[in-house]
Amino acid sequence: MALAGVRVIELAGLAPAPFCGMILADFGAKVIRVDRTKVAMSMDTQARGKRSVAINLKTEAGRTLLRKLCVQSDVVLEPYRKGVMEKLGLGPRELLMENPRLIYTRLTGYGQSGSYATAAGHDINYLAMSGLLSRLGRSGEKPYAPLNLVADFAGGGLTCALGIVLALLERTKSGKGQVIDASMVEGAAYTGSFVWKSRSVGLWDRSRGENLLDSGAPFYDTYETSDGKHMAVGAIEPQFYKQLLQGLGLDAGELPPQMSFDDWPELRRLFTQRFASKTQADWSRVFDGTDACVTPVLTFDQVSSHPHNQERGSFVKDSSGDESPRPAPVLSRTPAEPGLGSNPDTGEHTVEVLAEYGFKSAEIEQMLAAGVVECNAVKAKL
Ligand SMILES: CCCCCCCCCCCC[C@H](C)C(=O)SCCNC(=O)CCNC(=O)[C@H](O)C(C)(C)COP(=O)(O)OP(=O)(O)OC[C@H]1O[C@@H](n2cnc3c(N)ncnc32)[C@H](O)[C@@H]1OP(=O)(O)O
């Protein structure tokens, strides 16, 4: 796999950093999640392919242990509020001094500088601060955050993984590590560069929810079908729009022009009426094999059995039978091989990992006895 041989220490976080760690693990890195001790269970649902070590970083011995792990690692990924790692004596200055090849990755909402740097926040706040949230939502309604996909995951975990891969690539030339300051506000804004930069061509001149791609245009929206399901319509280009009208059984000659903004409400009314006359399966049959850019809005239950997704194997099942998306993109020679075992319990691999990093049994026993580390012995023995 592409990242085989890369060792990553991921300090346990909420959602964006775990996703970043999972991407690295999917593509072959050895990712060790550092959990807290005395935690009943992990909330990390993005733990595929990772191992867990539980360390109490509030002890001197725990901090020394983490430093030793980082000396032998390529990447450390920390998701805490600015200043937390420095307070522990585990900031970039200390860790890069001990391992100058280390890629010290900091994934936060507001970045490591600026007056909000130490403030608490979540995806919706970061999205709001990126400017993008002001553009999301239907006409006449308040801004609407599309789950926590944009800041936490696209602008956060995914962008952060890109930063790590870039730094690893650069290290092959310089031999040096560096610090990555990944701000979810900036990552989200950067993801939204198209919106920013296409203002100059008038794509967003109208109010929220009244433009081409923000549910303003009737040919770029979703429609309810007679069985209460939905179809997605993305017929932007005239030649594709023509096929949409054909599929809906509408005569282009009797309709206003596609780009007549004033007529969009009337066109939407017509499309709504038509889509409501057949089931989702009926409409899929009508539009499959055409270039009308009309697809069913699949639910999680439908998605893996759709022929296209099935043919590509786009979804995988883990050992418990739970389905999830397979890693993307697909690399031809060194594709990702997602771990299909169960997610690690907190501290499940403490002993195994510490032994692998060169700690002697007696040292490990001592740390276990002193509560510096914990091992979830029940699962570890299975
Ligand atoms: C009803 C409740 C149900 C809960 C269900 C939960 C479901 C989760 C669903 C996912 C939701 C995802 C949401 C939408 C998101 O947007 S997640 C993104 C959140 N933001 C970020 O990650 C940005 C960066 N992080 C932060 O800003 C902050 O960490 C935070 C998220 C605001 C949380 O703040 P806070 O809890 O005060 O933690 P921090 O200031 O970071 O300090 C962490 C403290 O923990 C300690 N710590 C860490 N590891 C260890 C360890 N192994 N052993 C011992 N201690 C440890 C640190 O030392 C630090 O301690 P201290 O400095 O506070 O004393």
Coordinates of C-alpha atoms and ligand atoms in Angstrom, one line a residue:
M1 CA 0.0 0.0 0.0
A2 CA 1.1 3.6 -0.7
L3 CA 1.8 4.5 2.9
A4 CA 3.3 1.2 4.0
G5 CA 6.1 1.7 6.5
V6 CA 4.7 5.1 7.8
R7 CA 4.2 5.2 11.5
V8 CA 1.5 7.5 12.9
I9 CA 0.7 8.5 16.5
E10 CA -2.8 9.8 16.6
L11 CA -3.9 11.5 19.8
A12 CA -7.6 10.6 20.3
G13 CA -10.0 13.3 19.2
L14 CA -13.6 13.8 18.3
A15 CA -14.2 13.2 14.5
P16 CA -11.9 15.1 12.1
A17 CA -8.6 13.8 13.4
P18 CA -9.9 10.2 13.7
F19 CA -11.0 10.5 10.0
C20 CA -7.6 11.7 9.0
G21 CA -6.0 8.8 10.9
M22 CA -8.4 6.3 9.2
I23 CA -7.4 7.6 5.8
L24 CA -3.7 7.1 6.6
A25 CA -4.5 3.6 7.9
D26 CA -6.6 2.6 4.9
F27 CA -3.7 3.5 2.7
G28 CA -1.2 1.4 4.7
A29 CA 0.2 3.5 7.5
K30 CA 0.5 1.9 10.9
V31 CA -1.7 4.2 13.0
I32 CA -1.6 4.0 16.8
R33 CA -4.4 5.9 18.5
V34 CA -3.4 7.2 21.9
D35 CA -6.4 7.0 24.2
R36 CA -6.9 8.3 27.7
T37 CA -6.8 5.8 30.6
K38 CA -10.0 5.1 32.7
V39 CA -12.3 5.6 29.8
A40 CA -15.0 2.9 29.6
M41 CA -15.3 2.9 25.8
S42 CA -14.0 4.8 22.8
M43 CA -16.4 7.0 20.8
D44 CA -14.1 6.7 17.7
T45 CA -16.2 5.4 14.8
Q46 CA -13.4 6.2 12.4
A47 CA -11.0 3.7 13.8
R48 CA -10.7 1.2 11.0
G49 CA -7.3 -0.4 10.8
K50 CA -5.9 1.4 13.9
R51 CA -4.5 0.0 17.1
S52 CA -5.1 1.6 20.5
V53 CA -2.7 2.4 23.4
A54 CA -4.0 4.0 26.5
I55 CA -1.6 6.4 28.2
N56 CA -2.2 8.8 31.1
L57 CA -0.6 11.9 29.8
K58 CA -1.2 13.7 33.1
T59 CA 1.7 11.7 34.5
E60 CA 5.4 12.5 33.9
A61 CA 6.0 8.9 32.9
G62 CA 3.1 9.0 30.4
R63 CA 4.5 12.1 28.7
T64 CA 8.0 10.5 28.6
L65 CA 6.4 7.4 27.0
L66 CA 4.7 9.5 24.3
R67 CA 7.9 11.3 23.5
K68 CA 9.6 7.9 23.1
L69 CA 6.9 6.7 20.7
C70 CA 7.2 9.9 18.7
V71 CA 10.9 9.5 18.4
Q72 CA 10.3 6.3 16.4
S73 CA 7.4 7.7 14.4
D74 CA 6.9 9.6 11.2
V75 CA 3.8 11.6 12.1
V76 CA 2.1 12.8 15.3
L77 CA -1.5 14.0 14.9
E78 CA -2.9 16.1 17.7
P79 CA -6.5 17.4 17.8
Y80 CA -6.5 19.5 21.0
R81 CA -7.1 23.2 21.7
K82 CA -4.1 25.4 21.0
G83 CA -1.7 25.2 23.9
V84 CA -2.7 21.8 25.3
M85 CA 0.3 20.0 23.9
E86 CA 2.7 22.8 25.0
K87 CA 1.3 22.6 28.6
L88 CA 2.1 18.9 28.6
G89 CA 5.7 19.6 27.4
L90 CA 4.8 17.8 24.1
G91 CA 4.8 20.8 21.8
P92 CA 6.5 20.8 18.4
R93 CA 9.7 22.4 19.8
E94 CA 10.3 19.5 22.1
L95 CA 9.2 16.7 19.8
L96 CA 11.0 18.0 16.7
M97 CA 14.2 18.5 18.7
E98 CA 14.1 14.8 19.6
N99 CA 13.0 13.7 16.1
P100 CA 13.8 16.3 13.4
R101 CA 12.1 14.0 10.8
L102 CA 8.8 14.1 12.6
I103 CA 5.7 15.6 10.9
Y104 CA 3.9 17.3 13.7
T105 CA 0.3 17.8 12.7
R106 CA -2.1 20.0 14.5
L107 CA -5.8 19.8 13.5
T108 CA -7.9 22.5 15.0
G109 CA -10.9 24.7 14.2
Y110 CA -9.3 28.1 14.1
G111 CA -5.6 27.3 13.6
Q112 CA -2.6 28.1 15.9
S113 CA -2.9 31.9 15.7
G114 CA -5.5 34.6 15.7
S115 CA -7.9 35.7 18.4
Y116 CA -10.1 32.6 18.1
A117 CA -7.2 30.2 18.3
T118 CA -8.1 28.9 21.8
A119 CA -11.9 29.1 21.5
A120 CA -14.0 25.9 21.6
G121 CA -16.1 25.2 18.5
H122 CA -17.5 22.6 16.1
D123 CA -18.0 22.1 12.4
I124 CA -20.9 24.6 12.2
N125 CA -18.8 27.3 13.7
Y126 CA -15.9 26.7 11.4
L127 CA -18.2 26.5 8.4
A128 CA -19.7 29.8 9.5
M129 CA -16.3 31.5 9.8
S130 CA -15.3 30.2 6.4
G131 CA -18.0 32.3 4.7
L132 CA -19.5 29.2 3.1
L133 CA -22.4 28.7 5.5
S134 CA -23.8 32.0 4.5
R135 CA -24.3 30.6 1.0
L136 CA -25.9 27.3 2.0
G137 CA -29.6 26.9 2.3
R138 CA -32.9 27.3 0.4
S139 CA -34.3 30.6 -0.7
G140 CA -36.0 32.5 2.1
E141 CA -34.7 30.1 4.8
K142 CA -31.8 30.5 7.3
P143 CA -28.4 29.1 6.5
Y144 CA -28.2 25.3 6.7
A145 CA -25.2 23.2 7.6
P146 CA -25.0 20.0 5.4
L147 CA -24.3 17.6 8.3
N148 CA -20.7 18.1 9.6
L149 CA -19.2 17.2 6.2
V150 CA -17.6 20.4 5.0
A151 CA -15.4 21.7 7.9
D152 CA -14.9 18.5 10.0
F153 CA -14.2 16.1 7.2
A154 CA -13.5 17.8 3.8
G155 CA -11.8 20.9 5.2
G156 CA -10.5 19.1 8.3
G157 CA -9.6 15.4 8.2
L158 CA -9.2 15.1 4.5
T159 CA -7.2 18.3 4.0
C160 CA -5.1 17.4 6.9
A161 CA -4.3 14.0 5.4
L162 CA -3.2 15.8 2.2
G163 CA -0.9 18.0 4.3
I164 CA 0.7 14.9 5.9
V165 CA 1.2 13.2 2.5
L166 CA 2.7 16.4 1.1
A167 CA 5.1 16.7 4.1
L168 CA 6.1 13.1 3.8
L169 CA 6.8 13.6 0.1
E170 CA 8.9 16.7 0.8
R171 CA 10.8 14.9 3.6
T172 CA 12.1 12.5 1.0
K173 CA 14.1 15.4 -0.5
S174 CA 15.0 17.5 2.6
G175 CA 15.1 14.7 5.2
K176 CA 13.3 17.1 7.6
G177 CA 10.0 17.0 9.3
Q178 CA 7.8 20.1 9.8
V179 CA 4.7 21.4 11.6
I180 CA 1.3 21.4 9.9
D181 CA -1.2 24.0 11.1
A182 CA -4.5 22.7 9.7
S183 CA -7.4 25.0 10.5
M184 CA -10.8 23.7 9.6
V185 CA -12.0 27.3 8.9
E186 CA -9.3 27.6 6.2
G187 CA -9.6 24.0 5.0
A188 CA -13.4 24.5 4.5
A189 CA -12.8 27.9 2.8
Y190 CA -10.2 26.3 0.5
T191 CA -12.5 23.5 -0.3
G192 CA -15.0 26.2 -1.3
S193 CA -12.5 28.0 -3.6
F194 CA -14.9 27.3 -6.5
V195 CA -17.6 29.4 -4.8
W196 CA -15.2 32.1 -4.0
K197 CA -13.5 32.3 -7.4
S198 CA -16.6 31.8 -9.5
R199 CA -18.3 34.9 -8.1
S200 CA -16.4 36.8 -10.8
V201 CA -18.5 35.0 -13.5
G202 CA -21.8 35.9 -11.7
L203 CA -22.5 32.4 -10.5
W204 CA -23.6 33.7 -7.1
D205 CA -25.1 37.1 -7.8
R206 CA -28.5 36.2 -6.5
S207 CA -29.5 35.6 -2.9
R208 CA -28.9 32.3 -1.1
G209 CA -30.9 29.5 -2.6
E210 CA -31.6 31.4 -5.8
N211 CA -28.6 30.5 -7.9
L212 CA -27.6 27.8 -10.3
L213 CA -26.1 25.3 -7.9
D214 CA -27.7 26.2 -4.5
S215 CA -31.2 24.8 -5.2
G216 CA -32.3 27.9 -7.1
A217 CA -32.3 26.3 -10.5
P218 CA -35.1 23.8 -11.1
F219 CA -32.8 21.7 -13.2
Y220 CA -30.4 21.4 -10.3
D221 CA -32.5 20.1 -7.4
T222 CA -34.2 17.1 -5.9
Y223 CA -37.8 16.0 -6.6
E224 CA -40.2 13.7 -4.7
T225 CA -41.5 10.7 -6.5
S226 CA -44.9 9.0 -6.1
D227 CA -43.5 6.5 -3.6
G228 CA -42.1 9.2 -1.3
K229 CA -38.6 8.8 -2.5
H230 CA -36.5 11.3 -4.4
M231 CA -34.6 11.9 -7.7
A232 CA -31.6 14.2 -8.1
V233 CA -31.5 16.4 -11.1
G234 CA -28.3 18.0 -12.4
A235 CA -29.1 18.8 -16.0
I236 CA -27.0 22.0 -16.4
E237 CA -25.7 22.0 -20.0
P238 CA -28.4 22.6 -22.7
Q239 CA -27.8 19.2 -24.4
F240 CA -28.4 17.4 -21.0
Y241 CA -31.3 19.7 -20.1
K242 CA -32.9 18.7 -23.4
Q243 CA -32.8 15.1 -22.4
L244 CA -34.3 15.9 -19.0
L245 CA -37.3 17.5 -20.7
Q246 CA -37.6 14.5 -23.0
G247 CA -37.5 12.1 -20.1
L248 CA -40.2 14.1 -18.3
G249 CA -42.3 14.1 -21.4
L250 CA -42.2 17.9 -21.7
D251 CA -42.1 19.8 -25.0
A252 CA -39.2 22.3 -25.0
G253 CA -41.0 24.5 -27.5
E254 CA -43.8 25.1 -25.0
L255 CA -41.5 26.1 -22.1
P256 CA -39.7 29.3 -21.2
P257 CA -35.9 29.3 -21.8
Q258 CA -33.8 27.2 -19.4
M259 CA -31.9 30.3 -18.0
S260 CA -34.9 32.6 -17.6
F261 CA -34.6 33.2 -13.8
D262 CA -38.1 34.7 -13.6
D263 CA -39.6 31.5 -15.0
W264 CA -37.7 29.1 -12.6
P265 CA -40.6 28.9 -10.1
E266 CA -43.0 27.8 -12.9
L267 CA -40.5 25.3 -14.3
R268 CA -40.0 23.9 -10.8
R269 CA -43.7 23.5 -10.4
L270 CA -43.9 21.6 -13.6
F271 CA -41.0 19.3 -12.8
T272 CA -42.4 18.7 -9.3
Q273 CA -45.7 17.6 -10.8
R274 CA -44.1 15.3 -13.3
F275 CA -41.8 13.6 -10.8
A276 CA -44.7 13.0 -8.5
S277 CA -46.4 10.9 -11.1
K278 CA -44.1 7.9 -11.0
T279 CA -42.1 5.9 -8.5
Q280 CA -38.3 6.3 -8.1
A281 CA -37.8 2.9 -9.8
D282 CA -39.9 4.1 -12.8
W283 CA -37.9 7.3 -13.1
S284 CA -34.7 5.4 -12.8
R285 CA -35.8 3.2 -15.7
V286 CA -36.6 6.3 -17.7
F287 CA -33.3 8.1 -17.1
D288 CA -30.8 5.2 -16.8
G289 CA -28.7 5.1 -20.0
T290 CA -29.4 8.8 -20.9
D291 CA -27.3 11.9 -20.4
A292 CA -30.1 13.7 -18.6
C293 CA -28.0 13.7 -15.4
V294 CA -30.9 12.3 -13.3
T295 CA -30.2 9.7 -10.6
P296 CA -32.2 8.2 -7.7
V297 CA -31.4 9.7 -4.3
L298 CA -30.2 6.4 -2.7
T299 CA -30.6 5.8 1.0
F300 CA -27.8 4.0 2.9
D301 CA -30.0 0.8 2.6
Q302 CA -30.1 1.1 -1.2
V303 CA -26.7 2.3 -2.0
S304 CA -24.6 -0.9 -2.0
S305 CA -27.1 -2.9 -4.0
H306 CA -27.3 -0.3 -6.8
P307 CA -25.9 -2.1 -9.9
H308 CA -23.2 0.6 -10.5
N309 CA -21.9 0.6 -7.0
Q310 CA -22.1 -3.2 -6.9
E311 CA -20.1 -3.6 -10.1
R312 CA -17.3 -1.4 -8.7
G313 CA -17.5 -2.8 -5.1
S314 CA -17.8 0.7 -3.8
F315 CA -18.9 -0.4 -0.3
V316 CA -17.3 -2.9 1.9
K317 CA -18.5 -5.0 4.9
D318 CA -16.4 -5.4 8.0
S319 CA -16.3 -8.6 10.1
S320 CA -19.5 -7.6 12.0
G321 CA -21.3 -7.2 8.7
D322 CA -21.4 -3.4 8.9
E323 CA -21.2 -1.7 5.6
S324 CA -19.2 1.4 4.8
P325 CA -17.6 3.2 1.8
R326 CA -14.4 1.7 0.6
P327 CA -11.4 4.1 0.6
A328 CA -11.2 6.4 -2.3
P329 CA -9.5 7.0 -4.7
V330 CA -8.5 3.7 -6.1
L331 CA -4.8 3.4 -6.9
S332 CA -4.0 0.9 -9.7
R333 CA -0.8 -0.7 -8.2
T334 CA -1.1 0.0 -4.5
P335 CA -4.8 0.3 -3.6
A336 CA -5.9 0.8 -0.1
E337 CA -6.7 -2.3 1.8
P338 CA -9.1 -1.3 4.6
G339 CA -8.9 -3.4 7.8
L340 CA -12.1 -5.3 8.1
G341 CA -11.7 -6.3 11.8
S342 CA -13.6 -4.6 14.6
N343 CA -12.6 -1.2 15.9
P344 CA -10.0 -1.3 18.7
D345 CA -11.1 -1.0 22.3
T346 CA -9.4 1.6 24.4
G347 CA -5.9 0.3 25.2
E348 CA -6.5 -3.0 23.5
H349 CA -3.0 -3.0 21.9
T350 CA -1.0 -1.3 24.7
V351 CA 1.3 -4.2 25.5
E352 CA 1.7 -5.3 21.9
V353 CA 2.6 -1.8 20.6
L354 CA 5.0 -1.0 23.4
A355 CA 6.8 -4.3 22.9
E356 CA 7.0 -3.4 19.2
Y357 CA 8.5 0.0 20.0
G358 CA 11.2 -1.8 22.0
F359 CA 10.0 -1.6 25.6
K360 CA 10.9 -4.6 27.8
S361 CA 8.3 -6.6 29.6
A362 CA 9.4 -5.4 33.0
E363 CA 9.1 -1.8 31.9
I364 CA 5.6 -2.4 30.5
E365 CA 4.5 -4.2 33.7
Q366 CA 5.8 -1.3 35.7
M367 CA 3.8 1.3 33.7
L368 CA 0.7 -0.9 33.9
A369 CA 1.1 -1.2 37.7
A370 CA 1.6 2.5 38.1
G371 CA -1.5 3.3 36.0
V372 CA 0.7 5.2 33.4
V373 CA -0.8 2.9 30.7
E374 CA -3.7 0.6 30.6
C375 CA -4.3 -2.6 28.6
N376 CA -7.8 -3.9 27.9
A377 CA -6.8 -7.4 28.7
V378 CA -10.1 -9.1 27.9
K379 CA -10.1 -8.2 24.3
A380 CA -6.4 -8.2 23.9
K381 CA -6.3 -11.9 24.9
L382 CA -9.0 -13.0 22.5
Ligands
LIG1 C1 -25.0 14.0 24.9 C2 -23.5 14.0 24.5 C3 -23.3 12.8 23.6 C4 -21.9 12.9 23.0 C5 -21.8 12.1 21.7 C6 -20.6 12.5 20.9 C7 -20.8 12.3 19.5 C8 -19.7 12.9 18.7 C9 -20.1 13.3 17.4 C10 -19.0 14.0 16.7 C11 -19.3 15.5 16.6 C12 -18.4 16.2 15.8 C13 -18.5 17.7 16.0 C14 -19.7 18.2 15.1 C15 -17.3 18.4 15.6 O1 -17.3 19.4 15.0 S1 -15.8 17.7 16.1 C16 -14.6 19.1 15.9 C17 -14.3 19.7 17.2 N1 -13.3 20.7 17.2 C18 -12.0 20.3 17.1 O2 -11.6 19.2 17.1 C19 -11.0 21.5 17.1 C20 -9.8 21.3 18.0 N2 -10.1 20.9 19.3 C21 -10.7 21.7 20.2 O3 -10.9 22.9 19.9 C22 -11.0 21.2 21.6 O4 -10.3 19.9 21.7 C23 -12.5 20.9 21.8 C24 -13.1 20.0 20.7 C25 -13.2 22.2 21.8 C26 -12.7 20.2 23.1 O5 -12.2 21.0 24.1 P1 -11.9 20.4 25.5 O6 -12.8 19.2 25.8 O7 -11.9 21.5 26.5 O8 -10.4 19.7 25.3 P2 -9.0 20.4 25.1 O9 -9.0 21.9 25.5 O10 -8.6 20.1 23.7 O11 -8.1 19.7 26.1 C27 -8.0 18.3 26.1 C28 -7.6 17.9 27.5 O12 -7.5 16.5 27.5 C29 -6.2 16.1 28.1 N3 -5.8 14.9 27.5 C30 -5.7 14.5 26.2 N4 -5.3 13.3 26.0 C31 -5.0 12.8 27.2 C32 -4.5 11.6 27.8 N5 -4.2 10.5 27.0 N6 -4.4 11.4 29.1 C33 -4.7 12.5 29.9 N7 -5.2 13.7 29.5 C34 -5.4 13.8 28.2 C35 -5.3 17.3 27.7 O13 -4.1 17.3 28.4 C36 -6.2 18.5 27.9 O14 -6.3 18.7 29.3 P3 -6.4 20.2 29.9 O15 -5.4 21.0 29.2 O16 -7.8 20.6 29.6 O17 -6.1 20.0 31.4

